[in-house]
Tab-separated table of C-alpha atoms in Angstrom:
chain	number	residue	atom	x	y	z
I	49	MET	CA	58.231	13.127	67.548
I	50	ASP	CA	60.629	15.679	66.734
I	51	THR	CA	60.792	18.343	69.650
I	52	PRO	CA	59.322	21.777	67.915
I	53	ARG	CA	55.915	19.331	66.808
I	54	LEU	CA	55.929	17.906	70.725
I	55	ILE	CA	55.984	21.517	71.983
I	56	LEU	CA	52.931	22.345	69.443
I	57	ARG	CA	51.056	19.523	70.453
I	58	ILE	CA	51.224	20.135	74.150
I	59	ALA	CA	50.643	23.898	73.947
I	60	GLN	CA	47.787	23.462	71.423
I	61	ASP	CA	46.232	21.558	74.330
I	62	PHE	CA	47.077	23.634	77.273
I	63	PHE	CA	46.019	26.589	75.514
I	64	ALA	CA	42.159	25.135	74.924
I	65	ARG	CA	42.088	23.381	78.004
I	66	PHE	CA	43.544	26.408	80.075
I	67	GLY	CA	43.205	29.459	77.605
I	68	PHE	CA	46.827	31.740	76.212
I	69	ASN	CA	46.437	34.193	79.063
I	70	LYS	CA	46.809	31.147	82.077
I	71	THR	CA	49.439	28.650	80.229
I	72	THR	CA	53.128	29.366	80.795
I	73	ILE	CA	55.749	28.559	79.126
I	74	ASP	CA	56.713	26.642	82.445
I	75	ASP	CA	53.519	23.985	81.889
I	76	ILE	CA	54.680	22.942	78.762
I	77	ALA	CA	58.514	23.003	78.822
I	78	GLY	CA	56.999	20.823	82.157
I	79	ALA	CA	55.148	18.792	80.068
I	80	ALA	CA	57.394	17.925	77.457
I	81	HIS	CA	59.990	17.012	79.839
I	82	ILE	CA	62.747	19.809	78.062
I	83	ALA	CA	64.089	22.553	79.912
I	84	LYS	CA	62.946	26.363	79.233
I	85	SER	CA	66.066	27.027	76.908
I	86	THR	CA	65.525	23.887	74.837
I	87	LEU	CA	61.873	25.021	74.348
I	88	TYR	CA	63.188	29.166	73.478
I	89	HIS	CA	66.097	27.295	70.757
I	90	HIS	CA	62.868	26.542	68.813
I	91	PHE	CA	60.327	29.487	69.602
I	92	SER	CA	61.140	33.250	71.040
I	93	SER	CA	58.011	33.332	73.122
I	94	LYS	CA	54.512	31.839	74.180
I	95	GLN	CA	53.326	34.303	71.992
I	96	ASP	CA	54.781	32.397	69.248
I	97	ILE	CA	53.888	29.057	69.919
I	98	PHE	CA	50.171	30.356	69.949
I	99	ARG	CA	50.598	32.130	66.583
I	100	ARG	CA	52.144	28.303	65.133
I	101	VAL	CA	49.555	26.491	66.886
I	102	VAL	CA	46.456	28.807	65.452
I	103	GLU	CA	48.245	29.092	62.291
I	104	HIS	CA	48.288	25.163	62.388
I	105	GLU	CA	44.429	25.173	63.466
I	106	GLY	CA	43.483	27.496	60.612
I	107	GLU	CA	45.009	24.806	57.922
I	108	THR	CA	43.343	22.114	59.264
I	109	LEU	CA	39.598	24.027	58.978
I	110	ALA	CA	40.429	24.751	55.801
I	111	ASN	CA	41.747	21.660	54.523
I	112	GLN	CA	38.442	20.140	55.852
I	113	ILE	CA	35.918	22.853	54.084
I	114	SER	CA	37.763	22.519	50.741
I	115	ILE	CA	37.352	18.573	50.875
I	116	ALA	CA	33.976	19.350	52.066
I	117	VAL	CA	32.788	21.608	49.794
I	118	ASP	CA	34.971	19.753	46.873
I	119	ALA	CA	32.934	16.328	47.307
I	120	ALA	CA	29.596	17.914	47.343
I	121	TYR	CA	27.907	18.176	43.504
I	122	SER	CA	25.072	20.538	43.538
I	123	ALA	CA	25.570	24.409	44.713
I	124	GLU	CA	23.129	23.422	47.723
I	125	GLY	CA	25.507	21.019	48.559
I	126	LYS	CA	28.449	22.739	48.497
I	127	MET	CA	26.757	25.686	50.871
I	128	ARG	CA	25.698	23.103	53.247
I	129	ALA	CA	29.012	21.189	53.632
I	130	TYR	CA	30.342	24.540	54.242
I	131	ILE	CA	28.202	25.659	56.746
I	132	VAL	CA	28.164	22.079	58.780
I	133	THR	CA	31.712	21.748	58.081
I	134	ARG	CA	33.091	25.129	59.584
I	135	LEU	CA	30.663	24.894	62.844
I	136	ARG	CA	31.615	21.067	63.560
I	137	TYR	CA	35.493	21.661	63.224
I	138	LEU	CA	35.606	24.895	65.029
I	139	LYS	CA	34.279	23.363	67.861
I	140	GLU	CA	36.867	21.043	67.985
I	141	LEU	CA	39.504	23.669	67.302
I	142	ALA	CA	39.418	25.924	70.126
I	143	ASN	CA	42.453	27.704	69.926
I	144	TYR	CA	41.479	28.822	66.445
I	145	TYR	CA	38.581	30.254	67.626
I	146	SER	CA	39.412	31.716	70.836
I	147	ALA	CA	42.108	33.758	68.176
I	148	LEU	CA	38.637	34.627	65.928
I	149	LYS	CA	36.040	35.487	69.099
I	150	ASP	CA	38.465	36.516	71.916
I	151	ASP	CA	38.739	40.425	72.650
I	152	TYR	CA	41.808	39.982	74.906
I	153	LEU	CA	43.893	38.616	72.049
I	154	GLU	CA	43.071	41.202	69.809
I	155	HIS	CA	46.295	43.371	70.656
I	156	TYR	CA	48.404	41.130	69.131
I	157	SER	CA	49.227	42.288	65.364
I	158	PHE	CA	49.026	38.018	64.203
I	159	ILE	CA	45.665	37.888	65.790
I	160	GLU	CA	44.338	40.704	63.445
I	161	LYS	CA	46.002	39.424	60.200
I	162	LEU	CA	44.804	36.214	61.114
I	163	ARG	CA	40.694	37.157	61.336
I	164	GLU	CA	40.870	39.300	58.315
I	165	LYS	CA	42.722	36.017	56.226
I	166	ASP	CA	39.559	34.344	57.908
I	167	LEU	CA	37.442	36.747	56.631
I	168	ARG	CA	38.800	37.037	52.796
I	169	ASP	CA	39.024	33.147	52.369
I	170	GLU	CA	35.644	32.118	53.573
I	171	THR	CA	33.961	35.094	52.160
I	172	ALA	CA	35.459	34.345	49.049
I	173	MET	CA	34.959	30.657	49.264
I	174	LEU	CA	30.857	31.342	49.795
I	175	ARG	CA	31.294	34.118	46.569
I	176	GLN	CA	32.407	31.086	44.666
I	177	ILE	CA	29.574	29.268	46.086
I	178	LEU	CA	26.815	31.641	44.811
I	179	ARG	CA	27.938	32.207	41.735
I	180	ASP	CA	27.922	27.947	40.903
I	181	GLY	CA	24.648	28.724	42.157
I	182	ILE	CA	23.619	31.453	39.620
I	183	SER	CA	25.051	29.494	37.120
I	184	THR	CA	23.157	26.550	36.887
I	185	GLY	CA	19.806	28.359	38.461
I	186	THR	CA	19.951	27.016	41.511
I	187	PHE	CA	19.861	30.799	43.611
I	188	ARG	CA	18.039	33.282	42.382
I	189	ILE	CA	20.198	36.194	43.267
I	190	LYS	CA	21.758	38.560	40.407
I	191	ASP	CA	25.607	39.098	39.503
I	192	GLU	CA	25.351	42.198	41.539
I	193	GLU	CA	24.234	40.637	44.894
I	194	VAL	CA	26.877	38.087	44.896
I	195	GLU	CA	29.361	39.919	47.538
I	196	ILE	CA	26.434	41.394	49.605
I	197	THR	CA	24.333	37.826	49.903
I	198	ALA	CA	28.414	36.130	50.273
I	199	LEU	CA	28.995	38.841	53.249
I	200	ALA	CA	25.294	38.206	54.577
I	201	VAL	CA	25.782	34.616	55.015
I	202	MET	CA	29.320	34.752	56.701
I	203	THR	CA	27.750	37.511	59.252
I	204	ALA	CA	24.799	34.988	60.157
I	205	LEU	CA	27.076	32.479	60.698
I	206	LYS	CA	29.673	34.286	62.438
I	207	GLY	CA	26.944	35.151	64.828
I	208	LEU	CA	25.511	32.004	65.270
I	209	GLU	CA	28.923	29.955	66.142
I	210	TYR	CA	29.054	30.946	70.016
I	211	PRO	CA	25.859	29.839	70.700
I	212	TRP	CA	26.331	26.590	69.519
I	213	ILE	CA	29.523	25.961	70.041
I	214	ALA	CA	29.139	27.303	73.674
I	215	ASN	CA	26.534	25.772	74.138
I	216	GLU	CA	27.241	21.552	75.172
I	217	GLU	CA	23.772	20.691	74.921
I	218	ILE	CA	23.341	21.622	71.395
I	219	LEU	CA	24.819	17.977	69.987
I	220	ASP	CA	23.590	17.777	66.601
I	221	ILE	CA	25.335	20.379	64.111
I	222	ASP	CA	23.798	19.339	61.069
I	223	LYS	CA	20.310	19.670	62.465
I	224	HIS	CA	20.611	23.112	63.813
I	225	ALA	CA	22.803	23.971	60.394
I	226	GLU	CA	19.453	23.133	59.020
I	227	VAL	CA	17.855	25.876	60.533
I	228	LEU	CA	20.390	28.240	59.002
I	229	LEU	CA	20.069	26.884	55.396
I	230	ASN	CA	16.191	26.693	55.746
I	231	LEU	CA	16.445	30.659	56.158
I	232	LEU	CA	18.975	31.160	53.308
I	233	PHE	CA	17.253	28.654	50.599
I	234	HIS	CA	13.230	29.613	51.645
I	235	GLY	CA	13.582	32.571	53.715
I	236	ILE	CA	10.662	33.159	56.753
I	237	CYS	CA	7.861	33.997	54.379
I	238	ALA	CA	4.959	31.230	53.314
I	239	GLU	CA	5.576	30.254	49.342
I	240	ASN	CA	2.863	32.059	48.683
I	241	PRO	CA	1.800	34.907	50.861
I	242	GLY	CA	-1.750	36.211	50.652
I	243	GLU	CA	-1.277	40.490	50.662
I	244	SER	CA	-0.538	41.970	53.863
I	245	SER	CA	-3.043	44.214	56.140
I	246	ASP	CA	-0.466	46.600	56.081
I	247	PRO	CA	-0.525	49.459	53.499
I	248	ASN	CA	2.276	50.227	54.103
I	249	VAL	CA	4.218	46.310	53.009
I	250	LYS	CA	4.755	46.091	49.614
I	251	ARG	CA	4.722	42.609	47.798
I	252	THR	CA	8.646	41.553	46.941
I	253	GLY	CA	7.252	39.302	44.230
I	254	TYR	CA	9.343	36.112	45.700
């Protein structure tokens, strides 16, 4: 293994186990059995190493999601593949997840750009899945509602990521993803809800 790849592999493990702040250049160089001067020949700083690590993990996540979504045949299947794959790999890609959520990292400019890219790319994929669903009659939304629907799904997913990823007791990601998918596809109302007794509540027609 070449030296830069070795440094990144070791740093990835250290960052995932101890976090960015607690990991030192000495830790990484020592574990790689190289001098710090050798490390600095390839990377300018610990921040530079962390940036490369999270960029690599981000590419891994994007590739896995793309493979899973492309392999699904229906729009509903693509949505399921997207949600399940994102949750599963985020749990494994600890540094990328940390870059997305940890407040103490937000003052680094590359973190802000990474978060903006993640939101932009994921929302774009959701928009495409929704449009595919509209074209096949799978999803009952209008073209002008695609943008807000994609944002709503992404916001809901990000809100659920932390408790799902942080809770070690939640092992069956597929099962818990089905809860979100069921809400997304079917809502929380009965299929044929009766008239509400509340005069302020109007029937939606769904």
